[in-house]
Amino acid sequence: MPNTVSKNKKKTQVTASPERRREILDTAAEVFAAQGYNATTVRKIADAAGMLAGSLYYHFDSKESMLDEILSTFLTELWEGYDAVLAAGLGPRETIEALVTESFREIDRHRAAVAIYQKESRHLTAQPRFHYLSDSQAKFEKAWLGTLERGVRARVFRADLDVRLTYRFVRDTVWVAASWYRPGGQHSPDEIARQYLSMVLDGIAVRP
């Protein structure tokens, strides 16, 4: 589907209610996550949303616009939480604990968006419209590496810790949860974070 529409379609665009707009975006996010961005057409999104494909253009001018809003909304909310944690003056371990907990909360709120981000961000960053993905990735890496390095200096974390390898391990094992996590399941995001942190920070073997 082209990323632009005719002038006539743009003229007929109307503003959906916030609730309806969110419903459409939530549906689009699930379709993008399940089928991939390139394989997803406006018709597929419209069918999933229970509307005609042409009617979708009353709310969004393209599937690219929908993807942009899905990802930017997720990242804006993620960084509101992360920035609050980083500004709280916590110790290194407490900062890691808070960042992990906030990450699982975001997976709970934006599971499909996280899955899309993981699958699509590498090629999307080449497009000017999605350059903010690269900026977010760089900021994300700086925050985590900086906290781990601070923990090593403070002797909260082991002196022989490979901080970059640790960062990649923590990053990948946290965010891969979007592939299996379902909201409303047996464990809350905070409980999953607690169990995860126990394994990462304290290990799984019984201590002598």
PDB file of C-alpha atoms in Angstrom:
ATOM      1  CA  MET A   1       0.000   0.000   0.000  1.00  0.00           C
ATOM      2  CA  PRO A   2       1.473   3.418  -0.912  1.00  0.00           C
ATOM      3  CA  ASN A   3       2.544   5.681   1.920  1.00  0.00           C
ATOM      4  CA  THR A   4       0.533   8.565   0.530  1.00  0.00           C
ATOM      5  CA  VAL A   5      -3.057   8.892  -0.600  1.00  0.00           C
ATOM      6  CA  SER A   6      -4.796  11.107  -3.078  1.00  0.00           C
ATOM      7  CA  LYS A   7      -5.652  14.671  -2.248  1.00  0.00           C
ATOM      8  CA  ASN A   8      -9.329  13.718  -2.235  1.00  0.00           C
ATOM      9  CA  LYS A   9      -8.728  11.144   0.474  1.00  0.00           C
ATOM     10  CA  LYS A  10      -6.787  13.633   2.539  1.00  0.00           C
ATOM     11  CA  LYS A  11      -9.607  16.143   2.262  1.00  0.00           C
ATOM     12  CA  THR A  12     -12.117  13.627   3.597  1.00  0.00           C
ATOM     13  CA  GLN A  13     -10.027  12.636   6.583  1.00  0.00           C
ATOM     14  CA  VAL A  14     -11.780  13.247   9.880  1.00  0.00           C
ATOM     15  CA  THR A  15     -10.640  13.035  13.453  1.00  0.00           C
ATOM     16  CA  ALA A  16     -11.747   9.849  15.167  1.00  0.00           C
ATOM     17  CA  SER A  17     -12.703   9.833  18.829  1.00  0.00           C
ATOM     18  CA  PRO A  18      -9.707   9.025  21.025  1.00  0.00           C
ATOM     19  CA  GLU A  19     -11.304   5.715  21.972  1.00  0.00           C
ATOM     20  CA  ARG A  20     -11.977   4.639  18.381  1.00  0.00           C
ATOM     21  CA  ARG A  21      -8.543   5.768  17.258  1.00  0.00           C
ATOM     22  CA  ARG A  22      -6.946   3.707  20.016  1.00  0.00           C
ATOM     23  CA  GLU A  23      -9.056   0.666  19.068  1.00  0.00           C
ATOM     24  CA  ILE A  24      -7.915   0.897  15.446  1.00  0.00           C
ATOM     25  CA  LEU A  25      -4.268   1.331  16.435  1.00  0.00           C
ATOM     26  CA  ASP A  26      -4.442  -1.591  18.871  1.00  0.00           C
ATOM     27  CA  THR A  27      -5.874  -3.751  16.102  1.00  0.00           C
ATOM     28  CA  ALA A  28      -3.242  -2.573  13.618  1.00  0.00           C
ATOM     29  CA  ALA A  29      -0.486  -3.303  16.147  1.00  0.00           C
ATOM     30  CA  GLU A  30      -1.690  -6.884  16.574  1.00  0.00           C
ATOM     31  CA  VAL A  31      -1.810  -7.411  12.798  1.00  0.00           C
ATOM     32  CA  PHE A  32       1.640  -5.858  12.280  1.00  0.00           C
ATOM     33  CA  ALA A  33       3.077  -7.997  15.084  1.00  0.00           C
ATOM     34  CA  ALA A  34       1.554 -11.219  13.748  1.00  0.00           C
ATOM     35  CA  GLN A  35       2.127 -10.755  10.012  1.00  0.00           C
ATOM     36  CA  GLY A  36       4.983  -8.266   9.722  1.00  0.00           C
ATOM     37  CA  TYR A  37       4.815  -4.706   8.446  1.00  0.00           C
ATOM     38  CA  ASN A  38       5.521  -5.432   4.772  1.00  0.00           C
ATOM     39  CA  ALA A  39       3.012  -8.281   4.588  1.00  0.00           C
ATOM     40  CA  THR A  40       0.270  -6.239   6.238  1.00  0.00           C
ATOM     41  CA  THR A  41      -2.089  -4.308   3.992  1.00  0.00           C
ATOM     42  CA  VAL A  42      -4.597  -1.636   4.891  1.00  0.00           C
ATOM     43  CA  ARG A  43      -7.317  -4.100   3.883  1.00  0.00           C
ATOM     44  CA  LYS A  44      -6.063  -6.655   6.424  1.00  0.00           C
ATOM     45  CA  ILE A  45      -6.114  -4.037   9.172  1.00  0.00           C
ATOM     46  CA  ALA A  46      -9.572  -2.869   8.142  1.00  0.00           C
ATOM     47  CA  ASP A  47     -10.898  -6.447   8.096  1.00  0.00           C
ATOM     48  CA  ALA A  48      -9.509  -7.056  11.585  1.00  0.00           C
ATOM     49  CA  ALA A  49     -11.046  -3.794  12.779  1.00  0.00           C
ATOM     50  CA  GLY A  50     -14.433  -4.663  11.251  1.00  0.00           C
ATOM     51  CA  MET A  51     -14.524  -1.814   8.748  1.00  0.00           C
ATOM     52  CA  LEU A  52     -14.087  -1.149   5.044  1.00  0.00           C
ATOM     53  CA  ALA A  53     -10.568  -0.448   3.805  1.00  0.00           C
ATOM     54  CA  GLY A  54     -11.676   2.896   2.379  1.00  0.00           C
ATOM     55  CA  SER A  55     -13.128   3.904   5.728  1.00  0.00           C
ATOM     56  CA  LEU A  56      -9.740   3.490   7.358  1.00  0.00           C
ATOM     57  CA  TYR A  57      -8.481   6.467   5.366  1.00  0.00           C
ATOM     58  CA  TYR A  58     -10.954   8.675   7.231  1.00  0.00           C
ATOM     59  CA  HIS A  59      -8.751   8.115  10.286  1.00  0.00           C
ATOM     60  CA  PHE A  60      -5.196   7.516   8.958  1.00  0.00           C
ATOM     61  CA  ASP A  61      -3.584   8.462   5.663  1.00  0.00           C
ATOM     62  CA  SER A  62      -1.452   5.282   5.435  1.00  0.00           C
ATOM     63  CA  LYS A  63      -0.327   2.163   7.231  1.00  0.00           C
ATOM     64  CA  GLU A  64       3.008   3.944   7.757  1.00  0.00           C
ATOM     65  CA  SER A  65       1.216   6.611   9.787  1.00  0.00           C
ATOM     66  CA  MET A  66      -0.377   3.928  11.929  1.00  0.00           C
ATOM     67  CA  LEU A  67       2.967   2.231  12.537  1.00  0.00           C
ATOM     68  CA  ASP A  68       4.581   5.569  13.369  1.00  0.00           C
ATOM     69  CA  GLU A  69       1.929   6.376  15.964  1.00  0.00           C
ATOM     70  CA  ILE A  70       2.106   2.878  17.481  1.00  0.00           C
ATOM     71  CA  LEU A  71       5.879   2.982  17.923  1.00  0.00           C
ATOM     72  CA  SER A  72       6.168   6.630  18.970  1.00  0.00           C
ATOM     73  CA  THR A  73       3.424   6.205  21.581  1.00  0.00           C
ATOM     74  CA  PHE A  74       5.168   3.157  23.030  1.00  0.00           C
ATOM     75  CA  LEU A  75       8.591   4.823  23.153  1.00  0.00           C
ATOM     76  CA  THR A  76       7.250   8.074  24.609  1.00  0.00           C
ATOM     77  CA  GLU A  77       5.643   6.171  27.460  1.00  0.00           C
ATOM     78  CA  LEU A  78       8.698   3.959  27.922  1.00  0.00           C
ATOM     79  CA  TRP A  79      10.987   6.960  28.278  1.00  0.00           C
ATOM     80  CA  GLU A  80       8.659   8.726  30.672  1.00  0.00           C
ATOM     81  CA  GLY A  81       9.107   5.731  32.973  1.00  0.00           C
ATOM     82  CA  TYR A  82      12.820   5.292  32.334  1.00  0.00           C
ATOM     83  CA  ASP A  83      13.621   8.985  32.786  1.00  0.00           C
ATOM     84  CA  ALA A  84      11.781   8.995  36.117  1.00  0.00           C
ATOM     85  CA  VAL A  85      13.864   6.021  37.262  1.00  0.00           C
ATOM     86  CA  LEU A  86      17.150   7.533  36.094  1.00  0.00           C
ATOM     87  CA  ALA A  87      16.360  10.839  37.794  1.00  0.00           C
ATOM     88  CA  ALA A  88      15.440   9.240  41.116  1.00  0.00           C
ATOM     89  CA  GLY A  89      19.006   9.042  42.436  1.00  0.00           C
ATOM     90  CA  LEU A  90      18.838   5.301  43.115  1.00  0.00           C
ATOM     91  CA  GLY A  91      21.854   3.082  43.602  1.00  0.00           C
ATOM     92  CA  PRO A  92      23.033   0.949  40.653  1.00  0.00           C
ATOM     93  CA  ARG A  93      21.267  -2.247  41.735  1.00  0.00           C
ATOM     94  CA  GLU A  94      18.053  -0.409  42.560  1.00  0.00           C
ATOM     95  CA  THR A  95      18.203   1.368  39.200  1.00  0.00           C
ATOM     96  CA  ILE A  96      18.554  -1.941  37.341  1.00  0.00           C
ATOM     97  CA  GLU A  97      15.654  -3.365  39.349  1.00  0.00           C
ATOM     98  CA  ALA A  98      13.468  -0.356  38.558  1.00  0.00           C
ATOM     99  CA  LEU A  99      14.377  -0.363  34.842  1.00  0.00           C
ATOM    100  CA  VAL A 100      13.595  -4.059  34.526  1.00  0.00           C
ATOM    101  CA  THR A 101      10.287  -3.615  36.335  1.00  0.00           C
ATOM    102  CA  GLU A 102       9.353  -0.666  34.141  1.00  0.00           C
ATOM    103  CA  SER A 103      10.257  -2.709  31.053  1.00  0.00           C
ATOM    104  CA  PHE A 104       7.891  -5.536  31.981  1.00  0.00           C
ATOM    105  CA  ARG A 105       5.147  -3.016  32.711  1.00  0.00           C
ATOM    106  CA  GLU A 106       5.614  -1.599  29.215  1.00  0.00           C
ATOM    107  CA  ILE A 107       5.427  -5.087  27.718  1.00  0.00           C
ATOM    108  CA  ASP A 108       2.144  -5.495  29.568  1.00  0.00           C
ATOM    109  CA  ARG A 109       0.808  -2.199  28.181  1.00  0.00           C
ATOM    110  CA  HIS A 110       2.289  -2.380  24.679  1.00  0.00           C
ATOM    111  CA  ARG A 111       3.063  -6.045  23.956  1.00  0.00           C
ATOM    112  CA  ALA A 112       2.328  -5.829  20.219  1.00  0.00           C
ATOM    113  CA  ALA A 113       4.308  -2.589  19.841  1.00  0.00           C
ATOM    114  CA  VAL A 114       7.308  -4.207  21.523  1.00  0.00           C
ATOM    115  CA  ALA A 115       7.087  -7.179  19.162  1.00  0.00           C
ATOM    116  CA  ILE A 116       6.926  -4.827  16.159  1.00  0.00           C
ATOM    117  CA  TYR A 117       9.875  -2.829  17.448  1.00  0.00           C
ATOM    118  CA  GLN A 118      11.970  -5.969  17.792  1.00  0.00           C
ATOM    119  CA  LYS A 119      11.114  -7.265  14.314  1.00  0.00           C
ATOM    120  CA  GLU A 120      11.020  -4.067  12.286  1.00  0.00           C
ATOM    121  CA  SER A 121      13.256  -1.410  13.858  1.00  0.00           C
ATOM    122  CA  ARG A 122      16.450  -2.490  12.082  1.00  0.00           C
ATOM    123  CA  HIS A 123      15.150  -1.636   8.608  1.00  0.00           C
ATOM    124  CA  LEU A 124      12.815   1.150   9.709  1.00  0.00           C
ATOM    125  CA  THR A 125      15.698   3.224  11.076  1.00  0.00           C
ATOM    126  CA  ALA A 126      16.883   3.769   7.493  1.00  0.00           C
ATOM    127  CA  GLN A 127      13.741   5.817   6.818  1.00  0.00           C
ATOM    128  CA  PRO A 128      13.838   9.504   7.852  1.00  0.00           C
ATOM    129  CA  ARG A 129      10.388   9.247   9.408  1.00  0.00           C
ATOM    130  CA  PHE A 130      11.621   6.611  11.857  1.00  0.00           C
ATOM    131  CA  HIS A 131      15.015   8.068  12.670  1.00  0.00           C
ATOM    132  CA  TYR A 132      13.861   8.527  16.262  1.00  0.00           C
ATOM    133  CA  LEU A 133      14.212   4.749  16.649  1.00  0.00           C
ATOM    134  CA  SER A 134      17.989   5.085  16.315  1.00  0.00           C
ATOM    135  CA  ASP A 135      18.034   7.939  18.814  1.00  0.00           C
ATOM    136  CA  SER A 136      16.043   5.850  21.286  1.00  0.00           C
ATOM    137  CA  GLN A 137      18.325   2.830  20.836  1.00  0.00           C
ATOM    138  CA  ALA A 138      21.416   4.946  21.546  1.00  0.00           C
ATOM    139  CA  LYS A 139      19.797   6.517  24.621  1.00  0.00           C
ATOM    140  CA  PHE A 140      18.672   3.096  25.836  1.00  0.00           C
ATOM    141  CA  GLU A 141      22.159   1.629  25.540  1.00  0.00           C
ATOM    142  CA  LYS A 142      23.721   4.600  27.306  1.00  0.00           C
ATOM    143  CA  ALA A 143      21.307   4.329  30.228  1.00  0.00           C
ATOM    144  CA  TRP A 144      21.868   0.611  30.794  1.00  0.00           C
ATOM    145  CA  LEU A 145      25.620   0.572  30.210  1.00  0.00           C
ATOM    146  CA  GLY A 146      26.068   3.629  32.401  1.00  0.00           C
ATOM    147  CA  THR A 147      24.178   1.999  35.260  1.00  0.00           C
ATOM    148  CA  LEU A 148      26.146  -1.245  34.980  1.00  0.00           C
ATOM    149  CA  GLU A 149      29.456   0.635  34.860  1.00  0.00           C
ATOM    150  CA  ARG A 150      28.420   2.674  37.891  1.00  0.00           C
ATOM    151  CA  GLY A 151      27.646  -0.561  39.721  1.00  0.00           C
ATOM    152  CA  VAL A 152      31.091  -1.986  38.934  1.00  0.00           C
ATOM    153  CA  ARG A 153      32.808   1.182  40.146  1.00  0.00           C
ATOM    154  CA  ALA A 154      30.764   1.128  43.344  1.00  0.00           C
ATOM    155  CA  ARG A 155      31.580  -2.576  43.840  1.00  0.00           C
ATOM    156  CA  VAL A 156      27.898  -3.407  43.790  1.00  0.00           C
ATOM    157  CA  PHE A 157      28.508  -5.583  40.717  1.00  0.00           C
ATOM    158  CA  ARG A 158      31.502  -7.873  40.152  1.00  0.00           C
ATOM    159  CA  ALA A 159      34.753  -6.240  39.047  1.00  0.00           C
ATOM    160  CA  ASP A 160      35.176  -8.817  36.278  1.00  0.00           C
ATOM    161  CA  LEU A 161      31.719  -8.153  34.847  1.00  0.00           C
ATOM    162  CA  ASP A 162      31.662  -7.653  31.072  1.00  0.00           C
ATOM    163  CA  VAL A 163      29.176  -4.787  31.116  1.00  0.00           C
ATOM    164  CA  ARG A 164      28.445  -4.837  27.385  1.00  0.00           C
ATOM    165  CA  LEU A 165      27.763  -8.561  27.351  1.00  0.00           C
ATOM    166  CA  THR A 166      25.647  -8.185  30.477  1.00  0.00           C
ATOM    167  CA  TYR A 167      23.703  -5.349  28.889  1.00  0.00           C
ATOM    168  CA  ARG A 168      22.935  -7.438  25.809  1.00  0.00           C
ATOM    169  CA  PHE A 169      21.877 -10.403  27.925  1.00  0.00           C
ATOM    170  CA  VAL A 170      19.565  -8.332  30.114  1.00  0.00           C
ATOM    171  CA  ARG A 171      18.144  -6.397  27.153  1.00  0.00           C
ATOM    172  CA  ASP A 172      17.400  -9.455  25.054  1.00  0.00           C
ATOM    173  CA  THR A 173      16.019 -11.654  27.819  1.00  0.00           C
ATOM    174  CA  VAL A 174      13.698  -8.900  29.064  1.00  0.00           C
ATOM    175  CA  TRP A 175      12.235  -7.813  25.744  1.00  0.00           C
ATOM    176  CA  VAL A 176      11.857 -11.311  24.289  1.00  0.00           C
ATOM    177  CA  ALA A 177       9.070 -11.708  26.844  1.00  0.00           C
ATOM    178  CA  ALA A 178       6.824  -9.882  24.383  1.00  0.00           C
ATOM    179  CA  SER A 179       6.775 -13.089  22.322  1.00  0.00           C
ATOM    180  CA  TRP A 180       5.108 -15.118  25.072  1.00  0.00           C
ATOM    181  CA  TYR A 181       3.618 -12.697  27.588  1.00  0.00           C
ATOM    182  CA  ARG A 182      -0.143 -12.153  27.521  1.00  0.00           C
ATOM    183  CA  PRO A 183      -1.853  -9.493  29.656  1.00  0.00           C
ATOM    184  CA  GLY A 184      -4.085 -10.883  32.358  1.00  0.00           C
ATOM    185  CA  GLY A 185      -2.112 -14.108  32.673  1.00  0.00           C
ATOM    186  CA  GLN A 186      -1.072 -16.005  35.779  1.00  0.00           C
ATOM    187  CA  HIS A 187       1.707 -13.554  36.714  1.00  0.00           C
ATOM    188  CA  SER A 188       1.586  -9.779  36.867  1.00  0.00           C
ATOM    189  CA  PRO A 189       4.349  -7.709  35.208  1.00  0.00           C
ATOM    190  CA  ASP A 190       5.769  -6.839  38.625  1.00  0.00           C
ATOM    191  CA  GLU A 191       5.851 -10.511  39.683  1.00  0.00           C
ATOM    192  CA  ILE A 192       7.601 -11.509  36.446  1.00  0.00           C
ATOM    193  CA  ALA A 193      10.111  -8.704  36.997  1.00  0.00           C
ATOM    194  CA  ARG A 194      10.717  -9.875  40.581  1.00  0.00           C
ATOM    195  CA  GLN A 195      11.355 -13.460  39.478  1.00  0.00           C
ATOM    196  CA  TYR A 196      13.554 -12.332  36.604  1.00  0.00           C
ATOM    197  CA  LEU A 197      15.634 -10.061  38.809  1.00  0.00           C
ATOM    198  CA  SER A 198      16.068 -12.825  41.362  1.00  0.00           C
ATOM    199  CA  MET A 199      17.533 -15.074  38.653  1.00  0.00           C
ATOM    200  CA  VAL A 200      19.738 -12.385  37.114  1.00  0.00           C
ATOM    201  CA  LEU A 201      21.055 -10.801  40.288  1.00  0.00           C
ATOM    202  CA  ASP A 202      21.113 -13.767  42.676  1.00  0.00           C
ATOM    203  CA  GLY A 203      21.309 -16.804  40.351  1.00  0.00           C
ATOM    204  CA  ILE A 204      19.272 -20.004  40.395  1.00  0.00           C
ATOM    205  CA  ALA A 205      21.614 -22.394  42.214  1.00  0.00           C
ATOM    206  CA  VAL A 206      21.225 -23.059  45.909  1.00  0.00           C
ATOM    207  CA  ARG A 207      24.036 -21.411  47.810  1.00  0.00           C
ATOM    208  CA  PRO A 208      26.107 -23.554  50.215  1.00  0.00           C
TER     209      PRO A 208
END
